[in-house]
mmCIF file of C-alpha atoms in Angstrom:
data_model
loop_
_atom_site.group_PDB
_atom_site.id
_atom_site.type_symbol
_atom_site.label_atom_id
_atom_site.label_comp_id
_atom_site.label_asym_id
_atom_site.label_seq_id
_atom_site.Cartn_x
_atom_site.Cartn_y
_atom_site.Cartn_z
ATOM 1 C CA MET Z 17 28.105 5.367 1.717
ATOM 2 C CA ARG Z 18 27.971 3.182 4.814
ATOM 3 C CA VAL Z 19 28.006 5.152 8.073
ATOM 4 C CA ASN Z 20 26.878 4.569 11.644
ATOM 5 C CA ALA Z 21 23.138 5.210 11.643
ATOM 6 C CA VAL Z 22 23.095 6.817 15.092
ATOM 7 C CA LEU Z 23 25.889 9.241 14.268
ATOM 8 C CA LEU Z 24 24.356 10.017 10.886
ATOM 9 C CA GLY Z 25 20.979 10.723 12.446
ATOM 10 C CA ALA Z 26 22.466 13.012 15.070
ATOM 11 C CA ALA Z 27 24.445 14.946 12.476
ATOM 12 C CA ILE Z 28 21.445 15.391 10.200
ATOM 13 C CA LEU Z 29 19.114 16.452 12.982
ATOM 14 C CA ALA Z 30 21.643 18.947 14.305
ATOM 15 C CA SER Z 31 21.633 20.714 10.939
ATOM 16 C CA ALA Z 32 17.919 20.326 10.175
ATOM 17 C CA PRO Z 33 15.521 23.278 10.463
ATOM 18 C CA SER Z 34 13.451 23.164 13.656
ATOM 19 C CA SER Z 35 10.266 22.966 11.560
ATOM 20 C CA ALA Z 36 11.504 19.735 9.976
ATOM 21 C CA VAL Z 37 12.263 18.210 13.374
ATOM 22 C CA GLN Z 38 8.846 19.124 14.800
ATOM 23 C CA ALA Z 39 6.738 18.220 11.752
ATOM 24 C CA PRO Z 40 4.269 15.319 12.024
ATOM 25 C CA PRO Z 41 4.903 12.144 9.984
ATOM 26 C CA ALA Z 42 4.223 12.497 6.272
ATOM 27 C CA PRO Z 43 1.031 10.831 5.002
ATOM 28 C CA ARG Z 44 1.090 7.402 3.377
ATOM 29 C CA ALA Z 45 -0.677 6.686 0.114
ATOM 30 C CA SER Z 46 -1.580 3.527 -1.768
ATOM 31 C CA PHE Z 47 -1.750 2.876 -5.506
ATOM 32 C CA THR Z 48 -3.846 1.625 -8.379
ATOM 33 C CA VAL Z 49 -2.314 -0.337 -11.242
ATOM 34 C CA VAL Z 50 -3.178 1.338 -14.553
ATOM 35 C CA HIS Z 51 -1.298 -1.057 -16.823
ATOM 36 C CA THR Z 52 1.132 -3.955 -16.552
ATOM 37 C CA TYR Z 53 4.005 -4.471 -18.992
ATOM 38 C CA PRO Z 54 6.601 -7.231 -19.393
ATOM 39 C CA HIS Z 55 10.043 -6.648 -17.901
ATOM 40 C CA ASP Z 56 13.256 -8.605 -18.419
ATOM 41 C CA PRO Z 57 13.494 -10.861 -15.328
ATOM 42 C CA SER Z 58 17.280 -11.026 -15.722
ATOM 43 C CA ALA Z 59 17.622 -7.220 -15.420
ATOM 44 C CA PHE Z 60 18.998 -6.174 -12.022
ATOM 45 C CA THR Z 61 17.363 -2.755 -12.291
ATOM 46 C CA GLN Z 62 19.380 0.108 -10.798
ATOM 47 C CA GLY Z 63 18.133 3.076 -12.806
ATOM 48 C CA LEU Z 64 15.031 3.831 -14.856
ATOM 49 C CA GLU Z 65 14.140 6.820 -17.030
ATOM 50 C CA TYR Z 66 11.405 7.673 -19.542
ATOM 51 C CA GLU Z 67 12.323 9.681 -22.614
ATOM 52 C CA ASP Z 68 10.737 10.069 -26.070
ATOM 53 C CA GLY Z 69 8.458 7.062 -25.749
ATOM 54 C CA PHE Z 70 11.104 4.628 -24.490
ATOM 55 C CA LEU Z 71 12.382 3.462 -21.143
ATOM 56 C CA TYR Z 72 16.092 3.771 -20.488
ATOM 57 C CA GLU Z 73 17.345 1.295 -17.913
ATOM 58 C CA GLY Z 74 20.592 0.825 -16.049
ATOM 59 C CA THR Z 75 21.310 -2.643 -14.689
ATOM 60 C CA GLY Z 76 23.790 -3.824 -12.075
ATOM 61 C CA LEU Z 77 25.951 -6.727 -10.912
ATOM 62 C CA ASN Z 78 29.546 -7.226 -11.974
ATOM 63 C CA GLY Z 79 29.689 -8.766 -15.424
ATOM 64 C CA ARG Z 80 25.986 -8.090 -16.036
ATOM 65 C CA SER Z 81 25.781 -4.291 -15.842
ATOM 66 C CA SER Z 82 24.478 -2.367 -18.843
ATOM 67 C CA ILE Z 83 22.559 0.622 -20.112
ATOM 68 C CA ARG Z 84 19.534 -0.159 -22.268
ATOM 69 C CA LYS Z 85 16.831 1.412 -24.394
ATOM 70 C CA VAL Z 86 13.614 -0.560 -23.992
ATOM 71 C CA LYS Z 87 10.184 -0.652 -25.626
ATOM 72 C CA ILE Z 88 7.648 -0.200 -22.826
ATOM 73 C CA GLU Z 89 4.873 -2.183 -24.487
ATOM 74 C CA THR Z 90 6.895 -5.358 -25.074
ATOM 75 C CA GLY Z 91 9.961 -5.095 -22.840
ATOM 76 C CA GLU Z 92 12.145 -5.560 -25.936
ATOM 77 C CA VAL Z 93 15.676 -4.202 -25.575
ATOM 78 C CA VAL Z 94 16.331 -2.241 -28.768
ATOM 79 C CA GLN Z 95 19.756 -0.860 -27.822
ATOM 80 C CA GLN Z 96 22.276 -1.901 -25.219
ATOM 81 C CA ARG Z 97 25.805 -1.180 -24.030
ATOM 82 C CA ALA Z 98 27.547 -3.441 -21.527
ATOM 83 C CA LEU Z 99 29.685 -2.056 -18.749
ATOM 84 C CA ALA Z 100 33.145 -3.548 -18.185
ATOM 85 C CA ALA Z 101 33.001 -6.444 -15.728
ATOM 86 C CA GLN Z 102 34.934 -4.629 -12.991
ATOM 87 C CA TYR Z 103 32.090 -2.094 -12.662
ATOM 88 C CA PHE Z 104 28.783 -2.557 -10.854
ATOM 89 C CA GLY Z 105 26.305 -0.279 -12.614
ATOM 90 C CA GLU Z 106 23.933 1.880 -10.589
ATOM 91 C CA GLY Z 107 21.557 4.789 -11.253
ATOM 92 C CA ILE Z 108 21.161 6.529 -14.609
ATOM 93 C CA THR Z 109 19.596 9.732 -15.859
ATOM 94 C CA ILE Z 110 19.305 11.604 -19.153
ATOM 95 C CA TRP Z 111 20.441 15.220 -19.220
ATOM 96 C CA GLN Z 112 19.944 17.031 -22.513
ATOM 97 C CA ASN Z 113 21.876 14.975 -25.101
ATOM 98 C CA ASP Z 114 23.721 12.790 -22.622
ATOM 99 C CA LEU Z 115 23.053 9.754 -20.449
ATOM 100 C CA PHE Z 116 24.851 9.524 -17.110
ATOM 101 C CA GLU Z 117 25.515 6.297 -15.218
ATOM 102 C CA LEU Z 118 26.847 5.797 -11.693
ATOM 103 C CA THR Z 119 28.864 2.870 -10.373
ATOM 104 C CA TRP Z 120 28.446 1.406 -6.914
ATOM 105 C CA ARG Z 121 31.891 1.397 -5.289
ATOM 106 C CA SER Z 122 34.234 2.470 -8.092
ATOM 107 C CA GLN Z 123 33.588 6.188 -7.431
ATOM 108 C CA LEU Z 124 33.258 6.692 -11.171
ATOM 109 C CA ALA Z 125 30.415 8.009 -13.333
ATOM 110 C CA PHE Z 126 30.153 7.546 -17.083
ATOM 111 C CA MET Z 127 28.660 10.012 -19.553
ATOM 112 C CA TYR Z 128 27.388 8.635 -22.871
ATOM 113 C CA ASP Z 129 25.842 10.114 -25.973
ATOM 114 C CA ARG Z 130 22.166 9.358 -25.375
ATOM 115 C CA VAL Z 131 21.530 8.406 -29.018
ATOM 116 C CA THR Z 132 24.581 6.260 -29.825
ATOM 117 C CA PHE Z 133 25.545 5.151 -26.271
ATOM 118 C CA ASN Z 134 29.142 6.058 -27.143
ATOM 119 C CA GLN Z 135 31.125 6.998 -24.044
ATOM 120 C CA LYS Z 136 32.111 10.673 -23.905
ATOM 121 C CA LYS Z 137 33.525 11.351 -20.431
ATOM 122 C CA THR Z 138 34.036 9.999 -16.931
ATOM 123 C CA PHE Z 139 33.689 11.781 -13.598
ATOM 124 C CA ASP Z 140 35.042 10.961 -10.139
ATOM 125 C CA TYR Z 141 33.022 11.289 -6.932
ATOM 126 C CA GLY Z 142 33.459 10.319 -3.299
ATOM 127 C CA GLY Z 143 31.553 7.512 -1.581
ATOM 128 C CA GLU Z 144 29.153 5.087 -3.173
ATOM 129 C CA GLY Z 145 26.847 5.713 -6.125
ATOM 130 C CA TRP Z 146 23.221 4.556 -5.801
ATOM 131 C CA GLY Z 147 20.465 6.528 -7.565
ATOM 132 C CA LEU Z 148 20.516 9.375 -10.093
ATOM 133 C CA THR Z 149 17.969 11.839 -11.493
ATOM 134 C CA HIS Z 150 17.887 15.543 -12.347
ATOM 135 C CA ASP Z 151 15.858 18.726 -12.058
ATOM 136 C CA ASP Z 152 16.088 21.619 -14.527
ATOM 137 C CA ARG Z 153 19.538 22.642 -13.296
ATOM 138 C CA SER Z 154 21.388 19.817 -11.548
ATOM 139 C CA LEU Z 155 21.915 16.099 -11.457
ATOM 140 C CA ILE Z 156 20.663 14.616 -8.170
ATOM 141 C CA MET Z 157 22.491 11.652 -6.645
ATOM 142 C CA SER Z 158 21.896 9.297 -3.727
ATOM 143 C CA ASP Z 159 24.678 7.386 -1.977
ATOM 144 C CA GLY Z 160 22.837 5.069 0.407
ATOM 145 C CA SER Z 161 22.546 7.628 3.188
ATOM 146 C CA ALA Z 162 19.774 10.153 3.882
ATOM 147 C CA TYR Z 163 21.636 12.804 1.905
ATOM 148 C CA LEU Z 164 21.048 13.801 -1.711
ATOM 149 C CA ARG Z 165 23.751 15.644 -3.664
ATOM 150 C CA PHE Z 166 22.915 18.210 -6.342
ATOM 151 C CA LEU Z 167 25.676 18.068 -8.957
ATOM 152 C CA ASP Z 168 26.874 20.281 -11.792
ATOM 153 C CA PRO Z 169 26.244 18.185 -14.957
ATOM 154 C CA ALA Z 170 29.383 19.597 -16.596
ATOM 155 C CA THR Z 171 31.825 18.821 -13.766
ATOM 156 C CA PHE Z 172 30.055 16.609 -11.185
ATOM 157 C CA ALA Z 173 30.938 19.216 -8.543
ATOM 158 C CA VAL Z 174 28.535 19.282 -5.590
ATOM 159 C CA ARG Z 175 26.352 22.403 -5.640
ATOM 160 C CA ARG Z 176 24.350 21.618 -2.496
ATOM 161 C CA ARG Z 177 23.089 18.802 -0.307
ATOM 162 C CA ILE Z 178 19.786 18.078 1.369
ATOM 163 C CA ALA Z 179 18.808 15.384 3.853
ATOM 164 C CA ALA Z 180 15.496 13.513 3.722
ATOM 165 C CA ILE Z 181 13.742 14.116 7.052
ATOM 166 C CA ASP Z 182 10.357 12.784 8.180
ATOM 167 C CA ALA Z 183 8.985 13.744 11.593
ATOM 168 C CA GLY Z 184 12.484 14.603 12.758
ATOM 169 C CA LEU Z 185 14.033 11.338 11.584
ATOM 170 C CA PRO Z 186 16.473 10.905 8.691
ATOM 171 C CA ILE Z 187 15.343 8.466 5.995
ATOM 172 C CA THR Z 188 18.436 6.490 5.057
ATOM 173 C CA GLU Z 189 19.195 4.036 2.249
ATOM 174 C CA LEU Z 190 17.673 6.252 -0.434
ATOM 175 C CA ASN Z 191 18.157 4.297 -3.633
ATOM 176 C CA GLU Z 192 16.814 4.800 -7.184
ATOM 177 C CA LEU Z 193 15.530 8.332 -7.797
ATOM 178 C CA GLU Z 194 13.075 10.159 -10.043
ATOM 179 C CA TYR Z 195 12.282 13.881 -10.154
ATOM 180 C CA ALA Z 196 8.626 14.777 -10.692
ATOM 181 C CA ARG Z 197 6.668 17.983 -10.102
ATOM 182 C CA GLY Z 198 9.187 19.561 -7.742
ATOM 183 C CA GLU Z 199 9.624 16.385 -5.710
ATOM 184 C CA ILE Z 200 12.216 13.630 -5.649
ATOM 185 C CA TYR Z 201 10.758 10.137 -5.549
ATOM 186 C CA ALA Z 202 13.154 7.633 -3.951
ATOM 187 C CA ASN Z 203 13.032 3.896 -3.471
ATOM 188 C CA VAL Z 204 14.001 3.076 0.101
ATOM 189 C CA TRP Z 205 16.225 0.011 -0.089
ATOM 190 C CA ARG Z 206 14.843 -3.240 1.337
ATOM 191 C CA THR Z 207 11.331 -1.837 1.614
ATOM 192 C CA ASP Z 208 8.206 -1.769 -0.561
ATOM 193 C CA SER Z 209 7.979 2.010 -0.177
ATOM 194 C CA ILE Z 210 8.760 5.082 -2.227
ATOM 195 C CA VAL Z 211 9.394 8.283 -0.286
ATOM 196 C CA ARG Z 212 8.492 11.679 -1.773
ATOM 197 C CA ILE Z 213 10.991 14.392 -0.868
ATOM 198 C CA ALA Z 214 10.637 18.150 -1.365
ATOM 199 C CA ALA Z 215 13.527 19.046 -3.645
ATOM 200 C CA ASP Z 216 14.054 22.464 -2.093
ATOM 201 C CA SER Z 217 14.329 21.372 1.537
ATOM 202 C CA GLY Z 218 14.555 17.606 1.966
ATOM 203 C CA ARG Z 219 11.298 17.474 3.897
ATOM 204 C CA VAL Z 220 9.435 14.223 3.313
ATOM 205 C CA VAL Z 221 5.989 15.133 1.984
ATOM 206 C CA GLY Z 222 4.603 11.642 1.494
ATOM 207 C CA TRP Z 223 5.099 7.922 1.133
ATOM 208 C CA ILE Z 224 3.752 5.432 -1.409
ATOM 209 C CA ASP Z 225 3.125 1.915 -0.103
ATOM 210 C CA LEU Z 226 3.669 -0.517 -2.988
ATOM 211 C CA ARG Z 227 3.132 -3.788 -1.177
ATOM 212 C CA GLY Z 228 1.216 -6.281 -3.294
ATOM 213 C CA LEU Z 229 2.471 -5.236 -6.722
ATOM 214 C CA LEU Z 230 3.754 -8.742 -7.362
ATOM 215 C CA SER Z 231 1.776 -11.854 -6.512
ATOM 216 C CA ALA Z 232 3.199 -14.375 -4.053
ATOM 217 C CA SER Z 233 4.241 -16.688 -6.892
ATOM 218 C CA GLU Z 234 5.918 -13.832 -8.799
ATOM 219 C CA GLN Z 235 8.008 -12.883 -5.768
ATOM 220 C CA ALA Z 236 10.046 -16.087 -5.920
ATOM 221 C CA GLY Z 237 13.576 -15.321 -7.072
ATOM 222 C CA VAL Z 238 13.147 -11.532 -7.350
ATOM 223 C CA ASP Z 239 15.056 -8.836 -5.503
ATOM 224 C CA VAL Z 240 13.829 -5.531 -4.080
ATOM 225 C CA LEU Z 241 11.578 -2.855 -5.529
ATOM 226 C CA ASN Z 242 13.855 -0.490 -7.447
ATOM 227 C CA GLY Z 243 13.090 1.614 -10.497
ATOM 228 C CA ILE Z 244 10.941 4.732 -10.939
ATOM 229 C CA ALA Z 245 10.293 6.559 -14.217
ATOM 230 C CA TYR Z 246 7.985 9.516 -14.866
ATOM 231 C CA ASP Z 247 6.431 10.535 -18.190
ATOM 232 C CA ALA Z 248 5.794 14.245 -17.616
ATOM 233 C CA GLN Z 249 3.929 14.768 -20.896
ATOM 234 C CA HIS Z 250 1.258 12.190 -20.075
ATOM 235 C CA ASP Z 251 1.588 12.240 -16.262
ATOM 236 C CA ARG Z 252 2.447 8.532 -16.087
ATOM 237 C CA LEU Z 253 4.450 6.894 -13.291
ATOM 238 C CA PHE Z 254 6.238 3.568 -13.887
ATOM 239 C CA VAL Z 255 7.798 1.291 -11.276
ATOM 240 C CA THR Z 256 9.597 -2.049 -11.283
ATOM 241 C CA GLY Z 257 12.248 -3.932 -9.323
ATOM 242 C CA LYS Z 258 15.469 -5.880 -9.559
ATOM 243 C CA LEU Z 259 14.865 -9.139 -11.456
ATOM 244 C CA TRP Z 260 11.133 -8.404 -11.628
ATOM 245 C CA PRO Z 261 9.140 -9.993 -14.465
ATOM 246 C CA LYS Z 262 6.821 -6.990 -14.755
ATOM 247 C CA LEU Z 263 6.825 -3.215 -14.972
ATOM 248 C CA PHE Z 264 3.784 -1.304 -13.714
ATOM 249 C CA GLU Z 265 2.160 1.987 -14.572
ATOM 250 C CA ILE Z 266 0.515 3.182 -11.376
ATOM 251 C CA LYS Z 267 -1.637 5.999 -10.048
ATOM 252 C CA ILE Z 268 -1.159 7.230 -6.510
ATOM 253 C CA ARG Z 269 -4.279 7.313 -4.342
ATOM 254 C CA PRO Z 270 -4.847 8.285 -0.691
#
């Protein structure tokens, strides 16, 4: 969703609670690399999810978009389904027995059987599709603005919206998403930062500065940081980027 940033900011602030407007800036944290894994450098990563010991990845670009099941340790793609060339794949998430995938400008979401990758349904939505995750009740979608939509998994109907606000300012261009411990982690497009958003209110509770993950030589030919996956059972956080040669397990530190 491309909108005038000034108008968007004014609209969000007008509807934001006064406490959100007056709050001080959220703290910024750094990271420690726990482990480094190989990642397909041809994968234009748009969505990332951890489930049952595997990574599930959605990739973008017309003619190159796909959903994949990937071995973390080796980066090997063990299952893959290509998206038709007219679609630019975006965020993915797994909900119960299904895998959902957004498209960028086609205003269409696909639902697949998570085991077979067979397509089951499609859903229409307004605006652009960027990132996708879920809590215990709803799918959560970003569209390039500061807003996040909470969607009914059965119908894609919007249940509610929140706006990401930090120190009174809307945080726009929210991209790939991951839900963890009551917070929504979001890549902010064209930055090396992840923003942590309270899922109940939209208040930004923290930032993670991921500058330096790739060496200077590794940065040649890559695109932006994009891709967050959380292993709740083992409390592991994984991050990567579009066309990155590596995937990282990281720990957040002050």
